[in-house]
Amino acid sequence: MRSNKRWVAMLAALISVLGCSPADKPPSLADHRLDDPPPLTGHRPGAAGIGDTDFPTDGNGGYDVSHYDLAVDYTPMTKQLQGVATIQAAATQDLSSFNLDLSGLTVSKVSVNNSTATFRRQGEELTVTPAKPIDVKSRFSVKVVYSGQPKPIQDSANLGTFGFVATPDGAFVASEPDGSKTWFPNNDHPADKATYDITITVPAGVTALANGELVGRPTTAQGKTTFRWRERHPMASYLATATMGKFAQREGRTPAGIPEIAAVDPKFKTSLDKLFTLTGEITDYWSTVFGPYPFSSTGGIVDDFAAGYALENQTKPLYGGFAPDQSIIAHELAHQWFGNSLSIKRWKELWLNEGFATYAEWLWSEHKGGKSAEAIFNEFHARPADDPMWAYPPGRARPDDLFNLSVYNRGAMTLHALRKAVGDATFFKLLKTWTADHRHGHVTTDEFIHLAEQLSGQNLRPLFDAWLFQPRRPA
Ligand SMILES: [Zn+2]
């Protein structure tokens, strides 16, 4: 994710400093479970959170999703969504019940392994009790039938409005960090990635864009068109999209041959060719710097909702209400490696996404003959000792100020300091080794430090400690 207007994030930081942050989380559902302690052995309820203590009710415990098959029918005029989510999962404990995350919307039926299940709602948790308990390691499927008017999440500490946002001609769908539960029930945390089939039915004349590639041509019957998209590589829930509306589109391949789709709201029609060309050029360039492109297609979407930010939705970054410049395109496409293919297990390690994507902006500038990464690093380092960036250690992103600019800029500075310490040959070998070792998987800061030390033969703990974890400007 990157803010298009730097002041948005600065304002959020200021609000947070003034102590009126609206980021207070609803009471933990762990409280609820304390009323009714589960038995210590045998089948028991899955936890209401996946274990990320900064976001205690995000994701869920007791199972791991392998695939989402989503079918959504959306009518822009009435803002009504009808959905059927069929989820394939494997139990990681003996389960008497388990939770899914879902915000708003009305659930009419839930079944597990084709048998009707009972369910209840509490806050943003949907608790499902199957007719028969589920044994550890067994695979199961859960089908949820639901409907209603999706409502986005408003959280000014974490970049404003996100999730499913209705637009006059369709919807803008960008969900970082935990907004995918506004349009489908899921395990809403990047620690559980899965593949997706996303089938979207809209009134004829409306285009629906989702992750991955189209499976067959869209079909139209009785005034409605159905688009079938498939993302065959694992994807974090916050990267799933079903962006709908009127779009001018261009399809083709990057110069190196990767299939590409660019789509822009008619308001931004003049930016279509630039978006298509830059996306192709940058995807190919990053493939030479970071290693092979991790997915089966690339692209970008400009929609007319003025989010003021862009999000790196897998295979199709979404730009919210502005024609993106090359720097922000370079940022969002770098996330296809850092964040999308290599995903974080805990939000506090967000610098592994944003520090790398910001450093990619500096590398792109250097590549195009603009300011060098060294020059940009020096500008930031010249900031006075009382600049807020130095008080916020980027290695530990805070839940009430997740997208602080330190996570971006000081995160990128960390990588530049590392590059200077180990030299260009080792640094760029490290980037490619990192993306190859963890392709389509999960990563931690400790693993990155370990690999950097292994490839360089140096003790880099002091460097990483000063740059990532100390609340002061490194020397
Ligand atoms: Zn970003």
XYZ file of C-alpha atoms and ligand atoms in Angstrom:
476
model
C 0.000 0.000 0.000
C 1.120 3.540 -0.566
C -0.579 6.804 0.171
C -0.810 9.066 -2.844
C -0.825 12.131 -0.625
C 1.862 11.962 2.010
C -0.189 14.249 4.257
C -2.834 11.569 4.736
C -0.384 9.430 6.687
C 1.096 12.481 8.418
C -2.371 13.539 9.530
C -3.056 10.039 10.842
C 0.225 10.175 12.781
C -0.722 13.585 14.197
C -4.161 12.364 15.254
C -2.476 9.449 16.939
C -0.029 11.782 18.764
C -2.930 13.942 19.922
C -4.390 10.881 21.578
C -7.694 10.818 19.759
C -6.896 7.843 17.627
C -10.034 6.015 16.581
C -8.054 2.816 16.382
C -9.476 1.363 19.577
C -10.283 -2.219 18.783
C -13.606 -3.752 19.798
C -13.389 -5.866 22.947
C -11.506 -9.059 22.344
C -13.645 -12.093 21.735
C -11.181 -13.942 23.907
C -13.231 -12.349 26.718
C -16.291 -14.146 25.447
C -14.522 -17.475 25.514
C -13.389 -16.965 29.102
C -17.044 -17.209 30.187
C -17.216 -20.714 28.882
C -13.834 -22.414 29.229
C -13.370 -25.162 26.649
C -12.482 -28.681 27.815
C -8.752 -29.338 27.797
C -9.004 -32.502 25.719
C -11.075 -33.721 22.812
C -12.888 -31.570 20.284
C -12.981 -27.923 21.255
C -13.802 -24.555 19.617
C -11.212 -22.991 17.341
C -9.844 -19.668 18.625
C -11.499 -16.398 17.541
C -8.100 -15.052 16.441
C -5.166 -16.511 14.535
C -2.713 -15.461 17.237
C -1.582 -11.986 16.124
C -1.661 -10.223 19.496
C -1.778 -6.771 17.840
C -4.997 -7.761 16.007
C -6.446 -10.322 18.442
C -9.649 -11.158 16.555
C -8.175 -11.128 13.037
C -8.082 -14.539 11.427
C -9.088 -17.597 13.411
C -7.513 -20.652 14.990
C -7.940 -24.381 14.443
C -7.837 -24.665 10.659
C -5.950 -23.657 7.559
C -7.741 -22.644 4.347
C -6.453 -23.993 1.027
C -9.052 -22.566 -1.378
C -11.899 -20.043 -1.581
C -14.559 -20.452 -4.240
C -16.524 -17.194 -4.165
C -19.641 -16.452 -6.182
C -20.932 -12.913 -5.734
C -23.789 -11.198 -7.512
C -23.734 -7.405 -7.130
C -26.177 -4.739 -8.260
C -24.601 -1.248 -8.167
C -28.006 0.490 -8.261
C -29.240 -1.099 -5.007
C -25.755 -1.869 -3.567
C -27.037 -5.370 -2.806
C -24.624 -8.266 -2.791
C -25.622 -11.914 -2.775
C -22.804 -14.318 -2.084
C -21.969 -17.965 -1.750
C -18.533 -18.723 -0.309
C -17.291 -22.308 -0.439
C -14.124 -22.739 1.568
C -11.787 -25.759 1.558
C -9.777 -26.131 4.751
C -7.857 -28.592 6.903
C -8.301 -28.813 10.677
C -5.185 -28.136 12.758
C -6.907 -29.339 15.955
C -9.959 -31.406 16.859
C -12.783 -28.900 16.271
C -16.206 -28.760 17.883
C -16.757 -25.370 16.228
C -14.703 -22.777 14.373
C -14.914 -19.114 13.403
C -14.829 -17.148 10.196
C -14.440 -13.357 10.001
C -17.394 -11.467 8.506
C -18.347 -7.804 8.933
C -21.998 -6.849 8.414
C -24.100 -8.764 5.865
C -26.712 -11.411 6.708
C -25.944 -15.120 6.759
C -28.860 -17.339 5.727
C -27.302 -20.792 5.628
C -24.088 -22.552 6.555
C -23.178 -26.131 5.766
C -20.080 -28.168 6.541
C -19.265 -31.150 4.320
C -22.725 -30.733 2.754
C -24.550 -31.077 6.108
C -26.423 -28.140 7.594
C -24.462 -26.488 10.390
C -25.632 -24.131 13.129
C -24.060 -20.679 13.361
C -24.113 -17.510 15.379
C -22.795 -13.977 14.899
C -20.980 -11.846 17.415
C -19.309 -8.658 16.255
C -17.190 -9.580 13.255
C -17.044 -13.271 14.157
C -19.179 -15.960 12.547
C -19.063 -19.114 14.682
C -19.926 -22.326 12.846
C -20.841 -25.536 14.684
C -20.860 -28.502 12.319
C -23.316 -31.364 12.793
C -20.342 -33.659 13.374
C -17.109 -32.502 15.044
C -14.059 -32.274 12.780
C -10.956 -34.346 13.542
C -7.493 -32.843 13.484
C -5.774 -33.049 10.062
C -9.033 -33.860 8.255
C -10.081 -31.794 5.268
C -13.486 -30.173 5.278
C -15.522 -27.752 3.235
C -17.760 -25.001 4.558
C -20.355 -23.233 2.446
C -21.804 -19.891 3.565
C -24.798 -18.279 1.848
C -25.053 -14.561 2.651
C -26.362 -11.234 1.369
C -26.748 -7.542 2.140
C -25.163 -4.150 1.494
C -21.412 -4.390 2.141
C -20.024 -1.570 4.319
C -16.354 -0.617 4.254
C -14.277 -0.218 7.398
C -13.443 3.316 8.553
C -10.197 3.554 10.490
C -8.325 6.815 10.088
C -5.249 5.507 11.916
C -4.828 2.874 9.234
C -5.375 4.920 6.079
C -9.056 5.684 6.164
C -11.658 3.700 4.252
C -10.962 0.145 3.125
C -12.750 -3.064 2.231
C -15.702 -3.117 -0.146
C -16.523 0.479 -1.115
C -19.597 1.057 -3.315
C -19.032 3.456 -6.235
C -21.711 4.947 -8.524
C -20.969 2.347 -11.223
C -19.782 -0.609 -9.126
C -17.304 -1.095 -6.309
C -13.722 -0.328 -5.303
C -12.303 -3.248 -3.317
C -9.005 -2.786 -1.439
C -8.790 -4.489 1.942
C -5.482 -3.984 3.743
C -5.136 -4.807 6.562
C -8.355 -6.669 7.436
C -11.196 -5.508 5.192
C -11.906 -8.581 3.070
C -14.422 -9.660 5.715
C -16.621 -6.785 4.448
C -17.497 -8.832 1.330
C -16.892 -12.513 2.073
C -16.474 -14.742 5.140
C -12.848 -15.795 5.509
C -9.805 -16.309 7.681
C -8.860 -12.633 7.487
C -5.127 -12.600 8.188
C -2.089 -12.905 5.890
C -0.782 -15.861 7.938
C -3.328 -18.081 6.123
C -2.970 -17.820 2.341
C -5.105 -19.731 -0.160
C -5.953 -19.950 -3.852
C -9.147 -18.332 -5.158
C -11.902 -18.730 -7.706
C -13.834 -15.449 -7.835
C -17.003 -15.515 -9.918
C -18.758 -12.158 -10.186
C -22.159 -11.499 -11.711
C -23.086 -7.893 -12.540
C -25.650 -6.103 -14.699
C -24.730 -6.378 -18.400
C -22.472 -3.465 -19.364
C -20.584 -3.490 -16.059
C -17.080 -4.999 -15.955
C -15.868 -7.067 -12.992
C -12.136 -7.397 -12.334
C -10.556 -9.767 -9.848
C -7.189 -11.371 -9.190
C -5.453 -13.751 -11.552
C -6.828 -14.578 -14.972
C -10.234 -15.005 -16.587
C -11.416 -18.582 -16.990
C -13.198 -18.491 -20.332
C -15.062 -15.548 -21.796
C -17.628 -13.676 -19.673
C -21.146 -14.981 -20.303
C -24.318 -12.877 -20.473
C -27.839 -14.135 -19.801
C -31.025 -12.341 -18.779
C -29.359 -8.959 -18.545
C -26.491 -10.111 -16.319
C -22.875 -10.862 -17.124
C -20.742 -13.341 -15.195
C -16.944 -13.031 -14.998
C -14.936 -16.018 -13.730
C -11.508 -15.169 -12.347
C -8.966 -17.581 -10.916
C -5.888 -16.834 -8.816
C -3.987 -20.121 -8.853
C -1.190 -18.951 -6.543
C -1.617 -18.570 -2.780
C -2.951 -15.139 -1.827
C -3.487 -13.274 1.456
C -7.125 -12.293 2.043
C -6.380 -8.528 2.039
C -5.150 -8.802 -1.564
C -8.390 -10.255 -2.945
C -10.476 -7.913 -5.070
C -13.748 -7.765 -6.981
C -13.538 -4.290 -8.455
C -16.518 -3.453 -10.656
C -17.666 -0.615 -12.873
C -17.199 0.927 -16.291
C -13.610 0.562 -17.462
C -11.505 1.310 -20.501
C -9.236 -1.704 -20.860
C -6.075 -2.722 -22.601
C -4.888 -6.318 -22.693
C -1.685 -7.797 -24.000
C 1.724 -8.852 -22.744
C 4.717 -7.150 -21.204
C 7.759 -6.854 -23.508
C 9.097 -10.038 -21.846
C 5.805 -11.869 -22.468
C 3.893 -11.816 -19.166
C 0.112 -11.497 -19.770
C -1.092 -8.054 -18.692
C -4.395 -6.244 -18.140
C -4.750 -2.514 -17.485
C -8.162 -0.995 -16.744
C -9.118 2.588 -15.936
C -12.349 4.317 -15.031
C -13.465 6.446 -18.018
C -12.519 9.561 -15.985
C -8.878 8.449 -16.266
C -9.041 7.289 -19.886
C -5.999 9.315 -20.938
C -3.820 7.461 -18.425
C -4.591 3.960 -19.793
C -1.692 3.657 -22.233
C 0.803 5.046 -19.742
C -0.413 2.623 -17.053
C -0.195 -0.319 -19.465
C 3.277 0.574 -20.752
C 4.835 1.383 -17.377
C 3.304 -1.690 -15.715
C 4.817 -3.911 -18.394
C 8.216 -2.217 -18.303
C 8.427 -2.235 -14.496
C 7.161 -5.833 -14.080
C 9.890 -6.974 -16.470
C 12.588 -4.892 -14.784
C 11.745 -6.169 -11.305
C 11.892 -9.711 -12.720
C 15.584 -9.090 -13.465
C 16.293 -7.512 -10.043
C 14.102 -9.548 -7.646
C 13.898 -12.864 -9.538
C 11.198 -14.422 -11.737
C 7.750 -12.797 -11.564
C 5.783 -14.894 -9.044
C 2.337 -14.873 -10.711
C 0.718 -15.698 -14.062
C -0.261 -12.161 -15.064
C 0.355 -8.516 -14.155
C -1.670 -5.334 -14.487
C -3.281 -2.389 -12.777
C -6.659 -0.753 -12.195
C -7.494 2.935 -11.732
C -10.942 3.426 -10.211
C -12.695 6.700 -9.444
C -13.070 6.262 -5.669
C -10.748 8.912 -4.176
C -9.121 6.632 -1.607
C -5.903 8.633 -1.816
C -3.887 5.414 -1.743
C -2.964 2.475 -3.911
C -3.032 -1.166 -2.868
C -0.966 -3.984 -4.341
C -3.921 -6.369 -4.961
C -2.354 -9.586 -6.256
C -1.676 -9.358 -10.037
C -3.717 -6.109 -10.269
C -2.666 -3.191 -8.051
C -5.552 -0.791 -7.497
C -5.031 2.985 -7.669
C -7.734 4.886 -5.807
C -8.833 7.979 -7.651
C -5.625 9.204 -9.276
C -3.491 8.478 -12.334
C -0.398 6.819 -10.844
C 3.122 8.050 -11.550
C 5.979 5.640 -12.199
C 7.185 5.762 -8.612
C 3.936 4.448 -7.149
C 3.587 1.834 -9.921
C 7.135 0.680 -9.114
C 6.132 0.450 -5.443
C 2.950 -1.587 -5.981
C 4.590 -3.954 -8.463
C 7.538 -4.565 -6.103
C 4.932 -5.765 -3.581
C 4.089 -8.643 -5.933
C 7.377 -10.112 -4.634
C 7.524 -8.448 -1.193
C 4.170 -8.858 0.539
C 2.274 -10.955 -2.003
C 4.581 -13.853 -2.891
C 6.489 -13.471 0.410
C 3.864 -12.695 3.058
C 4.251 -11.629 6.639
C 2.998 -13.780 9.523
C 2.413 -10.834 11.840
C 1.458 -7.238 10.994
C 4.226 -5.864 13.228
C 6.720 -7.010 10.551
C 5.087 -4.858 7.865
C 8.479 -3.275 7.061
C 9.203 -6.528 5.150
C 6.508 -5.331 2.719
C 6.694 -1.538 2.864
C 10.408 -1.024 3.455
C 11.179 -3.202 0.429
C 8.523 -1.588 -1.804
C 9.761 1.885 -0.819
C 13.351 0.876 -1.508
C 12.117 -0.333 -4.905
C 10.972 3.251 -5.608
C 14.539 4.405 -4.901
C 15.977 1.632 -7.122
C 13.601 2.631 -9.922
C 14.683 6.267 -9.649
C 18.332 5.160 -9.796
C 17.591 2.877 -12.792
C 15.913 5.723 -14.701
C 18.774 8.165 -14.119
C 16.946 10.155 -11.432
C 18.188 10.541 -7.855
C 20.295 7.633 -6.675
C 19.222 5.520 -3.712
C 22.266 6.926 -1.908
C 21.087 10.513 -2.495
C 17.567 9.726 -1.248
C 18.994 7.910 1.788
C 21.183 10.929 2.583
C 18.216 13.306 2.400
C 16.305 11.258 4.943
C 19.352 10.762 7.155
C 19.849 14.532 7.286
C 16.532 14.944 9.087
C 17.015 16.342 12.588
C 17.334 14.014 15.581
C 13.859 15.024 16.803
C 12.114 14.073 13.543
C 9.247 11.668 14.435
C 10.726 9.041 12.106
C 13.569 8.385 14.549
C 11.187 7.806 17.483
C 9.250 5.087 15.614
C 11.328 1.906 15.150
C 10.074 0.439 11.843
C 10.860 -3.176 12.763
C 7.898 -3.151 15.117
C 4.892 -1.589 13.345
C 2.227 -0.434 15.805
C -1.358 -1.605 15.383
C -2.738 1.908 15.978
C -0.342 3.449 13.435
C 0.488 0.564 11.140
C 1.299 2.608 8.044
C 3.559 5.147 9.759
C 6.009 6.652 7.260
C 8.902 5.257 9.296
C 7.822 1.728 8.285
C 8.237 2.899 4.683
C 11.160 5.311 4.688
C 13.250 4.062 7.597
C 12.461 0.526 6.423
C 13.950 1.443 3.029
C 16.907 3.139 4.738
C 17.561 -0.136 6.582
C 17.963 -1.886 3.246
C 20.252 0.834 1.938
C 22.407 0.672 5.078
C 22.584 -3.093 4.561
C 23.523 -2.634 0.883
C 26.386 -0.336 1.878
C 27.579 -2.790 4.540
C 27.603 -5.920 2.365
C 28.241 -4.425 -1.102
C 26.084 -4.473 -4.243
C 26.944 -8.015 -5.371
C 25.920 -9.617 -2.068
C 22.923 -7.298 -1.592
C 21.308 -8.071 -4.938
C 22.114 -11.780 -4.602
C 20.389 -11.602 -1.210
C 17.210 -10.119 -2.718
C 16.970 -12.900 -5.324
C 17.805 -15.643 -2.815
C 15.191 -14.251 -0.402
C 12.399 -14.262 -2.991
C 13.391 -17.729 -4.300
C 13.668 -19.359 -0.854
C 10.221 -18.158 0.282
C 8.287 -17.955 -3.006
C 4.530 -18.128 -2.255
C 5.283 -18.581 1.435
C 5.758 -16.630 4.663
C 8.687 -14.675 6.062
C 9.954 -13.123 9.280
C 12.514 -10.418 10.047
C 14.702 -12.963 11.833
C 14.833 -15.103 8.704
C 15.912 -12.091 6.639
C 18.662 -11.137 9.083
C 19.857 -14.743 9.189
C 20.059 -14.974 5.379
C 21.860 -11.620 5.131
C 24.436 -12.808 7.669
C 24.813 -16.151 5.929
C 25.425 -14.628 2.471
C 27.696 -11.829 3.686
C 29.588 -13.734 6.388
C 29.138 -10.659 8.599
C 27.574 -10.088 12.002
C 24.728 -7.757 11.007
C 22.738 -7.808 14.261
C 24.019 -4.375 15.383
C 23.079 -2.822 12.022
C 19.556 -4.257 12.013
C 19.087 -3.451 15.682
C 19.996 0.221 15.187
C 17.874 0.640 12.053
C 14.830 -1.440 12.916
C 14.477 -1.478 16.663
C 15.975 1.604 18.333
C 13.860 4.749 18.918
C 16.621 7.080 17.759
C 18.516 8.067 14.632
C 21.246 5.522 13.768
C 24.756 7.010 13.488
Zn 3.135 -0.409 -0.063
